[in-house]
């Protein structure tokens, strides 16, 4: 199982939208996919049209450091499962141990053979991120194409690498996903060029164009590929998932 971490400590950059659409696209390509919602807002469930209340969640298991098979829930897509979030979970209930998710993964890998696991993290750099870093093989960072988001990504990358070293993670940074991109806006084009200079062209992944249908599909709980497969957002996320697959295979 290859685990992809989708993270950014800044909210509103399309992180959860990217997690959902990446997972859905991989599943529709025939892969067995598990998505884990580490963000206590529970927006992954919303985007997939699921309940936001479950008896066993990833946060319940992190609290005790044990895996419960009943935590895995089916979605409306046959090859996509989810371990949901606890929307009322208090992060202060967790101690500073960063190996609990790793213990859960050891048991998870004996439950079912998944090809991919997508982990959506909260917009923070706390113990949840450290837990996720320990089990993830790859990471990508969605970034809105505006100045403060660009600065935030550069700052977050320093924290990301520092945390990776502290938990002895061998995670591979796939790159940054520019979201809500509008090529007709000079600022967006400028930010993209700056990003390529700072992290290298090979670390700048295919952009996701601004598309109001993405937001509507998320609210409706119906993946965009089902409701509007030819919409810009659907096309862009399909291209992103194919690019990521090729990149992973080449590593």
GROMACS .gro file of C-alpha atoms in nm, residues 10-250:
model
  241
   10UNK     CA    1  -0.319   2.699   0.582
   11UNK     CA    2  -0.692   2.641   0.540
   12UNK     CA    3  -0.899   2.726   0.234
   13UNK     CA    4  -0.641   2.614  -0.022
   14UNK     CA    5  -0.830   2.315  -0.161
   15UNK     CA    6  -0.659   2.051   0.055
   16UNK     CA    7  -0.966   1.843   0.131
   17UNK     CA    8  -1.106   1.892  -0.220
   18UNK     CA    9  -0.776   1.758  -0.353
   19UNK     CA   10  -0.782   1.461  -0.113
   20UNK     CA   11  -1.135   1.362  -0.215
   21UNK     CA   12  -1.083   1.403  -0.589
   22UNK     CA   13  -0.747   1.226  -0.588
   23UNK     CA   14  -0.894   0.932  -0.397
   24UNK     CA   15  -1.199   0.916  -0.624
   25UNK     CA   16  -0.988   0.930  -0.941
   26UNK     CA   17  -0.755   0.655  -0.823
   27UNK     CA   18  -1.055   0.441  -0.727
   28UNK     CA   19  -1.222   0.489  -1.064
   29UNK     CA   20  -0.899   0.377  -1.231
   30UNK     CA   21  -0.952   0.039  -1.065
   31UNK     CA   22  -0.728   0.077  -0.759
   32UNK     CA   23  -0.841  -0.023  -0.410
   33UNK     CA   24  -0.823   0.302  -0.214
   34UNK     CA   25  -0.861   0.398   0.152
   35UNK     CA   26  -0.902   0.761   0.255
   36UNK     CA   27  -0.837   0.866   0.616
   37UNK     CA   28  -0.980   1.191   0.749
   38UNK     CA   29  -0.743   1.322   1.018
   39UNK     CA   30  -0.910   1.665   1.007
   40UNK     CA   31  -1.168   1.690   1.287
   41UNK     CA   32  -1.389   1.909   1.067
   42UNK     CA   33  -1.493   1.587   0.894
   43UNK     CA   34  -1.515   1.747   0.552
   44UNK     CA   35  -1.401   1.435   0.369
   45UNK     CA   36  -1.728   1.272   0.471
   46UNK     CA   37  -1.919   1.577   0.347
   47UNK     CA   38  -1.747   1.568   0.009
   48UNK     CA   39  -1.833   1.201  -0.033
   49UNK     CA   40  -2.196   1.244   0.073
   50UNK     CA   41  -2.153   1.045   0.396
   51UNK     CA   42  -2.258   1.091   0.756
   52UNK     CA   43  -2.035   1.300   0.981
   53UNK     CA   44  -2.106   1.082   1.287
   54UNK     CA   45  -1.962   0.732   1.328
   55UNK     CA   46  -1.918   0.516   1.640
   56UNK     CA   47  -1.549   0.451   1.568
   57UNK     CA   48  -1.320   0.704   1.403
   58UNK     CA   49  -0.951   0.750   1.334
   59UNK     CA   50  -0.929   0.987   1.631
   60UNK     CA   51  -1.084   0.730   1.867
   61UNK     CA   52  -0.819   0.481   1.758
   62UNK     CA   53  -0.537   0.733   1.793
   63UNK     CA   54  -0.648   0.804   2.148
   64UNK     CA   55  -0.599   0.440   2.251
   65UNK     CA   56  -0.339   0.336   1.994
   66UNK     CA   57  -0.545   0.042   1.866
   67UNK     CA   58  -0.704  -0.058   1.535
   68UNK     CA   59  -1.072  -0.153   1.518
   69UNK     CA   60  -1.187  -0.319   1.196
   70UNK     CA   61  -1.533  -0.160   1.229
   71UNK     CA   62  -1.372   0.181   1.175
   72UNK     CA   63  -1.352   0.114   0.799
   73UNK     CA   64  -1.665   0.237   0.620
   74UNK     CA   65  -1.783   0.186   0.264
   75UNK     CA   66  -1.849   0.480   0.032
   76UNK     CA   67  -2.070   0.504  -0.276
   77UNK     CA   68  -1.770   0.407  -0.487
   78UNK     CA   69  -1.704   0.028  -0.473
   79UNK     CA   70  -1.324   0.049  -0.455
   80UNK     CA   71  -1.307   0.342  -0.211
   81UNK     CA   72  -1.329   0.298   0.167
   82UNK     CA   73  -1.294   0.557   0.442
   83UNK     CA   74  -1.185   0.578   0.804
   84UNK     CA   75  -1.380   0.885   0.918
   85UNK     CA   76  -1.297   1.170   1.153
   86UNK     CA   77  -1.443   1.251   1.493
   87UNK     CA   78  -1.593   1.596   1.443
   88UNK     CA   79  -1.605   1.671   1.818
   89UNK     CA   80  -1.260   1.539   1.901
   90UNK     CA   81  -1.039   1.755   2.121
   91UNK     CA   82  -0.676   1.740   2.007
   92UNK     CA   83  -0.565   1.803   2.366
   93UNK     CA   84  -0.686   1.450   2.447
   94UNK     CA   85  -0.390   1.315   2.247
   95UNK     CA   86  -0.045   1.289   2.400
   96UNK     CA   87   0.273   1.379   2.215
   97UNK     CA   88   0.342   1.026   2.091
   98UNK     CA   89   0.384   1.018   1.715
   99UNK     CA   90   0.380   0.640   1.662
  100UNK     CA   91   0.016   0.556   1.730
  101UNK     CA   92  -0.097   0.579   1.369
  102UNK     CA   93   0.194   0.353   1.276
  103UNK     CA   94   0.066   0.088   1.519
  104UNK     CA   95  -0.281   0.120   1.367
  105UNK     CA   96  -0.136   0.079   1.017
  106UNK     CA   97   0.035  -0.247   1.112
  107UNK     CA   98  -0.305  -0.398   1.191
  108UNK     CA   99  -0.475  -0.222   0.900
  109UNK     CA  100  -0.241  -0.384   0.649
  110UNK     CA  101  -0.356  -0.729   0.762
  111UNK     CA  102  -0.724  -0.638   0.726
  112UNK     CA  103  -0.746  -0.565   0.353
  113UNK     CA  104  -0.505  -0.514   0.068
  114UNK     CA  105  -0.528  -0.153  -0.048
  115UNK     CA  106  -0.327  -0.011  -0.336
  116UNK     CA  107  -0.338   0.346  -0.206
  117UNK     CA  108  -0.418   0.531   0.115
  118UNK     CA  109  -0.487   0.905   0.106
  119UNK     CA  110  -0.450   1.093   0.435
  120UNK     CA  111  -0.611   1.435   0.471
  121UNK     CA  112  -0.456   1.630   0.759
  122UNK     CA  113  -0.593   1.929   0.952
  123UNK     CA  114  -0.445   2.272   0.868
  124UNK     CA  115  -0.193   2.250   1.152
  125UNK     CA  116   0.156   2.113   1.219
  126UNK     CA  117   0.079   1.929   1.543
  127UNK     CA  118   0.099   1.569   1.664
  128UNK     CA  119  -0.153   1.457   1.400
  129UNK     CA  120   0.087   1.562   1.125
  130UNK     CA  121   0.376   1.386   1.297
  131UNK     CA  122   0.170   1.067   1.318
  132UNK     CA  123   0.083   1.095   0.949
  133UNK     CA  124   0.446   1.157   0.849
  134UNK     CA  125   0.550   0.829   1.009
  135UNK     CA  126   0.321   0.619   0.792
  136UNK     CA  127   0.326   0.813   0.464
  137UNK     CA  128   0.537   0.733   0.158
  138UNK     CA  129   0.461   1.051  -0.037
  139UNK     CA  130   0.335   1.403   0.033
  140UNK     CA  131   0.178   1.678  -0.172
  141UNK     CA  132   0.083   2.031  -0.072
  142UNK     CA  133  -0.213   2.210  -0.233
  143UNK     CA  134  -0.156   2.586  -0.262
  144UNK     CA  135  -0.387   2.864  -0.366
  145UNK     CA  136  -0.222   3.088  -0.626
  146UNK     CA  137  -0.191   3.402  -0.417
  147UNK     CA  138   0.098   3.571  -0.238
  148UNK     CA  139   0.024   3.484   0.126
  149UNK     CA  140  -0.044   3.122   0.036
  150UNK     CA  141   0.288   3.109  -0.153
  151UNK     CA  142   0.478   3.246   0.149
  152UNK     CA  143   0.292   3.004   0.376
  153UNK     CA  144   0.395   2.706   0.164
  154UNK     CA  145   0.763   2.799   0.180
  155UNK     CA  146   0.734   2.836   0.558
  156UNK     CA  147   0.543   2.510   0.588
  157UNK     CA  148   0.801   2.321   0.382
  158UNK     CA  149   1.066   2.408   0.641
  159UNK     CA  150   0.840   2.278   0.919
  160UNK     CA  151   0.751   1.974   0.710
  161UNK     CA  152   1.115   1.871   0.657
  162UNK     CA  153   1.202   1.944   1.020
  163UNK     CA  154   0.916   1.723   1.143
  164UNK     CA  155   1.007   1.453   0.891
  165UNK     CA  156   1.358   1.438   1.033
  166UNK     CA  157   1.236   1.442   1.395
  167UNK     CA  158   1.011   1.137   1.342
  168UNK     CA  159   1.266   0.966   1.114
  169UNK     CA  160   1.032   0.959   0.815
  170UNK     CA  161   1.150   0.858   0.467
  171UNK     CA  162   0.862   1.041   0.302
  172UNK     CA  163   0.909   1.160  -0.058
  173UNK     CA  164   0.783   1.510  -0.136
  174UNK     CA  165   0.589   1.486  -0.464
  175UNK     CA  166   0.531   1.858  -0.498
  176UNK     CA  167   0.286   2.147  -0.474
  177UNK     CA  168  -0.056   2.145  -0.640
  178UNK     CA  169  -0.156   2.499  -0.748
  179UNK     CA  170  -0.531   2.528  -0.691
  180UNK     CA  171  -0.800   2.777  -0.798
  181UNK     CA  172  -0.567   2.874  -1.080
  182UNK     CA  173  -0.672   3.135  -1.336
  183UNK     CA  174  -0.415   3.182  -1.612
  184UNK     CA  175  -0.575   3.511  -1.717
  185UNK     CA  176  -0.470   3.664  -1.384
  186UNK     CA  177  -0.112   3.806  -1.389
  187UNK     CA  178  -0.070   3.742  -1.015
  188UNK     CA  179  -0.143   3.373  -1.058
  189UNK     CA  180   0.108   3.337  -1.341
  190UNK     CA  181   0.368   3.528  -1.139
  191UNK     CA  182   0.317   3.311  -0.830
  192UNK     CA  183   0.353   2.999  -1.042
  193UNK     CA  184   0.686   3.122  -1.180
  194UNK     CA  185   0.811   3.210  -0.831
  195UNK     CA  186   0.711   2.866  -0.707
  196UNK     CA  187   0.902   2.696  -0.990
  197UNK     CA  188   1.212   2.901  -0.904
  198UNK     CA  189   1.188   2.822  -0.533
  199UNK     CA  190   1.120   2.447  -0.543
  200UNK     CA  191   1.197   2.346  -0.903
  201UNK     CA  192   0.969   2.289  -1.200
  202UNK     CA  193   0.951   1.915  -1.133
  203UNK     CA  194   0.798   1.987  -0.789
  204UNK     CA  195   0.516   2.200  -0.931
  205UNK     CA  196   0.235   1.958  -1.014
  206UNK     CA  197  -0.045   2.015  -1.271
  207UNK     CA  198  -0.264   2.310  -1.175
  208UNK     CA  199  -0.630   2.286  -1.080
  209UNK     CA  200  -0.825   2.562  -1.250
  210UNK     CA  201  -1.087   2.761  -1.063
  211UNK     CA  202  -1.421   2.588  -1.111
  212UNK     CA  203  -1.737   2.668  -0.915
  213UNK     CA  204  -1.866   2.320  -1.000
  214UNK     CA  205  -1.602   2.173  -0.769
  215UNK     CA  206  -1.749   2.356  -0.471
  216UNK     CA  207  -2.105   2.263  -0.567
  217UNK     CA  208  -2.016   1.897  -0.613
  218UNK     CA  209  -1.849   1.897  -0.270
  219UNK     CA  210  -2.157   2.047  -0.104
  220UNK     CA  211  -2.383   1.801  -0.286
  221UNK     CA  212  -2.163   1.511  -0.175
  222UNK     CA  213  -2.131   1.385  -0.533
  223UNK     CA  214  -1.780   1.363  -0.684
  224UNK     CA  215  -1.750   1.594  -0.983
  225UNK     CA  216  -1.646   1.312  -1.216
  226UNK     CA  217  -2.001   1.172  -1.174
  227UNK     CA  218  -2.204   1.490  -1.205
  228UNK     CA  219  -1.990   1.677  -1.461
  229UNK     CA  220  -1.707   1.462  -1.596
  230UNK     CA  221  -1.615   1.722  -1.860
  231UNK     CA  222  -1.599   2.013  -1.615
  232UNK     CA  223  -1.262   2.185  -1.578
  233UNK     CA  224  -1.219   2.064  -1.222
  234UNK     CA  225  -1.296   1.703  -1.315
  235UNK     CA  226  -1.054   1.711  -1.609
  236UNK     CA  227  -0.779   1.874  -1.404
  237UNK     CA  228  -0.801   1.627  -1.116
  238UNK     CA  229  -0.799   1.336  -1.360
  239UNK     CA  230  -0.479   1.476  -1.512
  240UNK     CA  231  -0.330   1.532  -1.167
  241UNK     CA  232  -0.400   1.174  -1.056
  242UNK     CA  233  -0.245   1.035  -1.377
  243UNK     CA  234   0.060   1.259  -1.330
  244UNK     CA  235   0.102   1.142  -0.970
  245UNK     CA  236   0.073   0.777  -1.074
  246UNK     CA  237   0.344   0.823  -1.336
  247UNK     CA  238   0.563   1.012  -1.090
  248UNK     CA  239   0.532   0.743  -0.823
  249UNK     CA  240   0.608   0.468  -1.072
  250UNK     CA  241   0.921   0.655  -1.180
   0.00000   0.00000   0.00000
